[in-house]
JSON list of C-alpha atoms and ligand atoms in Angstrom, two decimals:
[
{"chain": "A", "resi": 41, "resn": "UNK", "atom": "CA", "xyz": [90.79, 70.69, 105.23]},
{"chain": "A", "resi": 42, "resn": "UNK", "atom": "CA", "xyz": [93.19, 68.93, 107.59]},
{"chain": "A", "resi": 43, "resn": "UNK", "atom": "CA", "xyz": [96.36, 69.65, 105.70]},
{"chain": "A", "resi": 44, "resn": "UNK", "atom": "CA", "xyz": [98.60, 72.56, 106.56]},
{"chain": "A", "resi": 45, "resn": "UNK", "atom": "CA", "xyz": [98.89, 74.96, 103.69]},
{"chain": "A", "resi": 46, "resn": "UNK", "atom": "CA", "xyz": [100.94, 77.80, 105.09]},
{"chain": "A", "resi": 47, "resn": "UNK", "atom": "CA", "xyz": [104.21, 75.96, 104.72]},
{"chain": "A", "resi": 48, "resn": "UNK", "atom": "CA", "xyz": [107.18, 77.90, 103.53]},
{"chain": "A", "resi": 49, "resn": "UNK", "atom": "CA", "xyz": [109.17, 76.55, 100.58]},
{"chain": "A", "resi": 50, "resn": "UNK", "atom": "CA", "xyz": [112.48, 77.63, 99.05]},
{"chain": "A", "resi": 51, "resn": "UNK", "atom": "CA", "xyz": [110.86, 78.74, 95.78]},
{"chain": "A", "resi": 52, "resn": "UNK", "atom": "CA", "xyz": [109.28, 81.60, 97.71]},
{"chain": "A", "resi": 53, "resn": "UNK", "atom": "CA", "xyz": [112.56, 83.20, 98.57]},
{"chain": "A", "resi": 54, "resn": "UNK", "atom": "CA", "xyz": [112.99, 86.55, 96.90]},
{"chain": "A", "resi": 55, "resn": "UNK", "atom": "CA", "xyz": [116.63, 86.88, 97.90]},
{"chain": "A", "resi": 56, "resn": "UNK", "atom": "CA", "xyz": [115.76, 90.09, 99.72]},
{"chain": "A", "resi": 57, "resn": "UNK", "atom": "CA", "xyz": [116.27, 89.27, 103.42]},
{"chain": "A", "resi": 58, "resn": "UNK", "atom": "CA", "xyz": [113.80, 91.85, 104.76]},
{"chain": "A", "resi": 59, "resn": "UNK", "atom": "CA", "xyz": [111.06, 90.72, 102.36]},
{"chain": "A", "resi": 60, "resn": "UNK", "atom": "CA", "xyz": [111.67, 87.07, 103.07]},
{"chain": "A", "resi": 61, "resn": "UNK", "atom": "CA", "xyz": [111.45, 87.57, 106.83]},
{"chain": "A", "resi": 62, "resn": "UNK", "atom": "CA", "xyz": [108.26, 89.61, 106.45]},
{"chain": "A", "resi": 63, "resn": "UNK", "atom": "CA", "xyz": [106.76, 86.94, 104.21]},
{"chain": "A", "resi": 64, "resn": "UNK", "atom": "CA", "xyz": [107.59, 84.33, 106.84]},
{"chain": "A", "resi": 65, "resn": "UNK", "atom": "CA", "xyz": [105.80, 86.44, 109.42]},
{"chain": "A", "resi": 66, "resn": "UNK", "atom": "CA", "xyz": [102.76, 86.48, 107.11]},
{"chain": "A", "resi": 67, "resn": "UNK", "atom": "CA", "xyz": [102.94, 82.71, 107.01]},
{"chain": "A", "resi": 68, "resn": "UNK", "atom": "CA", "xyz": [103.06, 82.67, 110.78]},
{"chain": "A", "resi": 69, "resn": "UNK", "atom": "CA", "xyz": [99.79, 84.62, 110.92]},
{"chain": "A", "resi": 70, "resn": "UNK", "atom": "CA", "xyz": [98.37, 82.36, 108.20]},
{"chain": "A", "resi": 71, "resn": "UNK", "atom": "CA", "xyz": [99.21, 79.28, 110.25]},
{"chain": "A", "resi": 72, "resn": "UNK", "atom": "CA", "xyz": [97.51, 80.73, 113.33]},
{"chain": "A", "resi": 73, "resn": "UNK", "atom": "CA", "xyz": [94.40, 81.31, 111.27]},
{"chain": "A", "resi": 74, "resn": "UNK", "atom": "CA", "xyz": [94.68, 77.83, 109.82]},
{"chain": "A", "resi": 75, "resn": "UNK", "atom": "CA", "xyz": [94.87, 76.32, 113.30]},
{"chain": "A", "resi": 76, "resn": "UNK", "atom": "CA", "xyz": [91.49, 77.83, 114.16]},
{"chain": "A", "resi": 77, "resn": "UNK", "atom": "CA", "xyz": [90.02, 76.41, 110.94]},
{"chain": "A", "resi": 78, "resn": "UNK", "atom": "CA", "xyz": [91.47, 72.96, 111.61]},
{"chain": "A", "resi": 79, "resn": "UNK", "atom": "CA", "xyz": [89.85, 73.04, 115.06]},
{"chain": "A", "resi": 80, "resn": "UNK", "atom": "CA", "xyz": [86.57, 74.07, 113.39]},
{"chain": "A", "resi": 81, "resn": "UNK", "atom": "CA", "xyz": [86.70, 77.24, 115.53]},
{"chain": "A", "resi": 82, "resn": "UNK", "atom": "CA", "xyz": [85.48, 75.21, 118.47]},
{"chain": "A", "resi": 83, "resn": "UNK", "atom": "CA", "xyz": [85.83, 77.27, 121.65]},
{"chain": "A", "resi": 84, "resn": "UNK", "atom": "CA", "xyz": [87.16, 80.28, 119.76]},
{"chain": "A", "resi": 85, "resn": "UNK", "atom": "CA", "xyz": [86.43, 83.61, 121.42]},
{"chain": "A", "resi": 86, "resn": "UNK", "atom": "CA", "xyz": [85.46, 86.84, 119.71]},
{"chain": "A", "resi": 87, "resn": "UNK", "atom": "CA", "xyz": [88.66, 88.36, 121.01]},
{"chain": "A", "resi": 88, "resn": "UNK", "atom": "CA", "xyz": [90.77, 85.67, 119.32]},
{"chain": "A", "resi": 89, "resn": "UNK", "atom": "CA", "xyz": [88.93, 86.22, 116.05]},
{"chain": "A", "resi": 90, "resn": "UNK", "atom": "CA", "xyz": [89.28, 89.98, 116.20]},
{"chain": "A", "resi": 91, "resn": "UNK", "atom": "CA", "xyz": [92.94, 89.77, 117.17]},
{"chain": "A", "resi": 92, "resn": "UNK", "atom": "CA", "xyz": [93.77, 87.68, 114.15]},
{"chain": "A", "resi": 93, "resn": "UNK", "atom": "CA", "xyz": [91.91, 89.96, 111.74]},
{"chain": "A", "resi": 94, "resn": "UNK", "atom": "CA", "xyz": [93.52, 93.05, 113.27]},
{"chain": "A", "resi": 95, "resn": "UNK", "atom": "CA", "xyz": [96.93, 91.43, 113.10]},
{"chain": "A", "resi": 96, "resn": "UNK", "atom": "CA", "xyz": [96.34, 90.64, 109.43]},
{"chain": "A", "resi": 97, "resn": "UNK", "atom": "CA", "xyz": [95.23, 94.19, 108.67]},
{"chain": "A", "resi": 98, "resn": "UNK", "atom": "CA", "xyz": [98.18, 95.68, 110.41]},
{"chain": "A", "resi": 99, "resn": "UNK", "atom": "CA", "xyz": [100.84, 93.32, 109.12]},
{"chain": "A", "resi": 100, "resn": "UNK", "atom": "CA", "xyz": [99.73, 93.11, 105.50]},
{"chain": "A", "resi": 101, "resn": "UNK", "atom": "CA", "xyz": [99.56, 96.91, 105.29]},
{"chain": "A", "resi": 102, "resn": "UNK", "atom": "CA", "xyz": [102.97, 97.27, 106.94]},
{"chain": "A", "resi": 103, "resn": "UNK", "atom": "CA", "xyz": [104.56, 94.68, 104.68]},
{"chain": "A", "resi": 104, "resn": "UNK", "atom": "CA", "xyz": [103.11, 96.03, 101.42]},
{"chain": "A", "resi": 105, "resn": "UNK", "atom": "CA", "xyz": [104.26, 99.54, 102.34]},
{"chain": "A", "resi": 106, "resn": "UNK", "atom": "CA", "xyz": [107.84, 98.35, 102.89]},
{"chain": "A", "resi": 107, "resn": "UNK", "atom": "CA", "xyz": [107.89, 96.41, 99.66]},
{"chain": "A", "resi": 108, "resn": "UNK", "atom": "CA", "xyz": [106.58, 99.36, 97.67]},
{"chain": "A", "resi": 109, "resn": "UNK", "atom": "CA", "xyz": [109.13, 101.71, 99.23]},
{"chain": "A", "resi": 110, "resn": "UNK", "atom": "CA", "xyz": [111.91, 99.35, 98.16]},
{"chain": "A", "resi": 111, "resn": "UNK", "atom": "CA", "xyz": [110.45, 99.25, 94.64]},
{"chain": "A", "resi": 112, "resn": "UNK", "atom": "CA", "xyz": [110.37, 103.05, 94.47]},
{"chain": "A", "resi": 113, "resn": "UNK", "atom": "CA", "xyz": [113.91, 103.26, 95.71]},
{"chain": "A", "resi": 114, "resn": "UNK", "atom": "CA", "xyz": [115.06, 100.96, 92.90]},
{"chain": "A", "resi": 115, "resn": "UNK", "atom": "CA", "xyz": [112.78, 102.32, 90.16]},
{"chain": "A", "resi": 116, "resn": "UNK", "atom": "CA", "xyz": [111.04, 98.99, 89.68]},
{"chain": "A", "resi": 117, "resn": "UNK", "atom": "CA", "xyz": [109.21, 99.25, 86.33]},
{"chain": "A", "resi": 118, "resn": "UNK", "atom": "CA", "xyz": [106.27, 97.01, 87.39]},
{"chain": "A", "resi": 119, "resn": "UNK", "atom": "CA", "xyz": [105.53, 98.91, 90.57]},
{"chain": "A", "resi": 120, "resn": "UNK", "atom": "CA", "xyz": [102.04, 100.06, 89.49]},
{"chain": "A", "resi": 121, "resn": "UNK", "atom": "CA", "xyz": [100.79, 96.56, 88.67]},
{"chain": "A", "resi": 122, "resn": "UNK", "atom": "CA", "xyz": [102.33, 95.27, 91.87]},
{"chain": "A", "resi": 123, "resn": "UNK", "atom": "CA", "xyz": [100.73, 98.01, 93.95]},
{"chain": "A", "resi": 124, "resn": "UNK", "atom": "CA", "xyz": [97.32, 97.12, 92.48]},
{"chain": "A", "resi": 125, "resn": "UNK", "atom": "CA", "xyz": [97.75, 93.56, 93.71]},
{"chain": "A", "resi": 126, "resn": "UNK", "atom": "CA", "xyz": [98.68, 94.81, 97.15]},
{"chain": "A", "resi": 127, "resn": "UNK", "atom": "CA", "xyz": [95.65, 97.08, 97.15]},
{"chain": "A", "resi": 128, "resn": "UNK", "atom": "CA", "xyz": [93.42, 94.06, 96.39]},
{"chain": "A", "resi": 129, "resn": "UNK", "atom": "CA", "xyz": [94.53, 92.06, 99.42]},
{"chain": "A", "resi": 130, "resn": "UNK", "atom": "CA", "xyz": [94.48, 95.11, 101.69]},
{"chain": "A", "resi": 131, "resn": "UNK", "atom": "CA", "xyz": [90.91, 95.86, 100.60]},
{"chain": "A", "resi": 132, "resn": "UNK", "atom": "CA", "xyz": [89.84, 92.24, 101.01]},
{"chain": "A", "resi": 133, "resn": "UNK", "atom": "CA", "xyz": [91.11, 92.15, 104.58]},
{"chain": "A", "resi": 134, "resn": "UNK", "atom": "CA", "xyz": [89.54, 95.52, 105.37]},
{"chain": "A", "resi": 135, "resn": "UNK", "atom": "CA", "xyz": [86.22, 94.23, 104.03]},
{"chain": "A", "resi": 136, "resn": "UNK", "atom": "CA", "xyz": [86.08, 91.21, 106.34]},
{"chain": "A", "resi": 137, "resn": "UNK", "atom": "CA", "xyz": [82.83, 91.61, 108.21]},
{"chain": "A", "resi": 138, "resn": "UNK", "atom": "CA", "xyz": [83.73, 91.15, 111.89]},
{"chain": "A", "resi": 139, "resn": "UNK", "atom": "CA", "xyz": [80.07, 90.89, 112.92]},
{"chain": "A", "resi": 140, "resn": "UNK", "atom": "CA", "xyz": [79.50, 88.00, 110.50]},
{"chain": "A", "resi": 141, "resn": "UNK", "atom": "CA", "xyz": [82.78, 86.49, 111.62]},
{"chain": "A", "resi": 142, "resn": "UNK", "atom": "CA", "xyz": [81.60, 86.35, 115.23]},
{"chain": "A", "resi": 143, "resn": "UNK", "atom": "CA", "xyz": [78.27, 84.82, 114.11]},
{"chain": "A", "resi": 144, "resn": "UNK", "atom": "CA", "xyz": [79.72, 82.20, 111.74]},
{"chain": "A", "resi": 145, "resn": "UNK", "atom": "CA", "xyz": [83.42, 81.98, 112.59]},
{"chain": "A", "resi": 146, "resn": "UNK", "atom": "CA", "xyz": [84.13, 78.69, 110.84]},
{"chain": "A", "resi": 147, "resn": "UNK", "atom": "CA", "xyz": [82.48, 79.59, 107.53]},
{"chain": "A", "resi": 148, "resn": "UNK", "atom": "CA", "xyz": [84.00, 83.05, 107.31]},
{"chain": "A", "resi": 149, "resn": "UNK", "atom": "CA", "xyz": [87.42, 81.95, 108.46]},
{"chain": "A", "resi": 150, "resn": "UNK", "atom": "CA", "xyz": [87.46, 79.18, 105.84]},
{"chain": "A", "resi": 151, "resn": "UNK", "atom": "CA", "xyz": [86.74, 81.80, 103.18]},
{"chain": "A", "resi": 152, "resn": "UNK", "atom": "CA", "xyz": [89.44, 84.11, 104.50]},
{"chain": "A", "resi": 153, "resn": "UNK", "atom": "CA", "xyz": [91.96, 81.27, 104.69]},
{"chain": "A", "resi": 154, "resn": "UNK", "atom": "CA", "xyz": [91.28, 80.15, 101.12]},
{"chain": "A", "resi": 155, "resn": "UNK", "atom": "CA", "xyz": [91.51, 83.68, 99.73]},
{"chain": "A", "resi": 156, "resn": "UNK", "atom": "CA", "xyz": [94.62, 84.52, 101.70]},
{"chain": "A", "resi": 157, "resn": "UNK", "atom": "CA", "xyz": [96.33, 81.28, 100.79]},
{"chain": "A", "resi": 158, "resn": "UNK", "atom": "CA", "xyz": [95.70, 81.66, 97.07]},
{"chain": "A", "resi": 159, "resn": "UNK", "atom": "CA", "xyz": [96.71, 85.30, 97.08]},
{"chain": "A", "resi": 160, "resn": "UNK", "atom": "CA", "xyz": [99.81, 84.92, 99.22]},
{"chain": "A", "resi": 161, "resn": "UNK", "atom": "CA", "xyz": [101.18, 81.91, 97.35]},
{"chain": "A", "resi": 162, "resn": "UNK", "atom": "CA", "xyz": [100.46, 83.30, 93.88]},
{"chain": "A", "resi": 163, "resn": "UNK", "atom": "CA", "xyz": [101.75, 86.73, 94.74]},
{"chain": "A", "resi": 164, "resn": "UNK", "atom": "CA", "xyz": [104.98, 85.66, 96.41]},
{"chain": "A", "resi": 165, "resn": "UNK", "atom": "CA", "xyz": [105.85, 82.93, 93.92]},
{"chain": "A", "resi": 166, "resn": "UNK", "atom": "CA", "xyz": [105.26, 85.13, 90.87]},
{"chain": "A", "resi": 167, "resn": "UNK", "atom": "CA", "xyz": [105.25, 88.84, 91.65]},
{"chain": "A", "resi": 168, "resn": "UNK", "atom": "CA", "xyz": [107.58, 89.09, 94.62]},
{"chain": "A", "resi": 169, "resn": "UNK", "atom": "CA", "xyz": [110.08, 86.62, 93.20]},
{"chain": "A", "resi": 170, "resn": "UNK", "atom": "CA", "xyz": [110.08, 88.67, 89.97]},
{"chain": "A", "resi": 171, "resn": "UNK", "atom": "CA", "xyz": [110.92, 91.77, 91.98]},
{"chain": "A", "resi": 172, "resn": "UNK", "atom": "CA", "xyz": [113.67, 89.86, 93.78]},
{"chain": "A", "resi": 173, "resn": "UNK", "atom": "CA", "xyz": [115.20, 88.91, 90.41]},
{"chain": "A", "resi": 174, "resn": "UNK", "atom": "CA", "xyz": [114.99, 92.48, 89.16]},
{"chain": "A", "resi": 175, "resn": "UNK", "atom": "CA", "xyz": [116.64, 93.72, 92.32]},
{"chain": "A", "resi": 176, "resn": "UNK", "atom": "CA", "xyz": [119.48, 91.22, 92.18]},
{"chain": "A", "resi": 177, "resn": "UNK", "atom": "CA", "xyz": [120.28, 92.16, 88.55]},
{"chain": "A", "resi": 178, "resn": "UNK", "atom": "CA", "xyz": [119.87, 95.87, 89.25]},
{"chain": "A", "resi": 179, "resn": "UNK", "atom": "CA", "xyz": [122.08, 95.73, 92.34]},
{"chain": "A", "resi": 180, "resn": "UNK", "atom": "CA", "xyz": [124.75, 93.74, 90.48]},
{"chain": "A", "resi": 181, "resn": "UNK", "atom": "CA", "xyz": [124.86, 96.31, 87.70]},
{"chain": "A", "resi": 182, "resn": "UNK", "atom": "CA", "xyz": [125.37, 99.22, 90.06]},
{"chain": "B", "resi": 213, "resn": "LIG", "atom": "FE1", "xyz": [104.32, 92.08, 96.98]}
]
């Protein structure tokens, strides 16, 4: 568990500057969470834990909204499937039990980190990059 996972790589670029910068911000939050896990949550306060969960809730919701608006604007045919995947992560983050988190911060944070990492990497590399490709073709043809 000592390796950093929230490292950005070129393959994650969608070619859409706003999306890429928002994704990098998500990675920034992911790395903050990862730092706490690496330190085994030793000395972590309830406020730090809550702040990170609230930041995740706020930022993931904000980012998904922007992405979906861009998809609507460009009539992206896979928007419904994409929105379902966004809804999954939003729900997962909303469902994080903050009481449990304050009781067992390390265990819960490890779970959150693993879920987030798998979702974020899979989603960006496959779904968001696919949207980026669609958008570049669509924009070129217009
Ligand atoms: Fe997305």
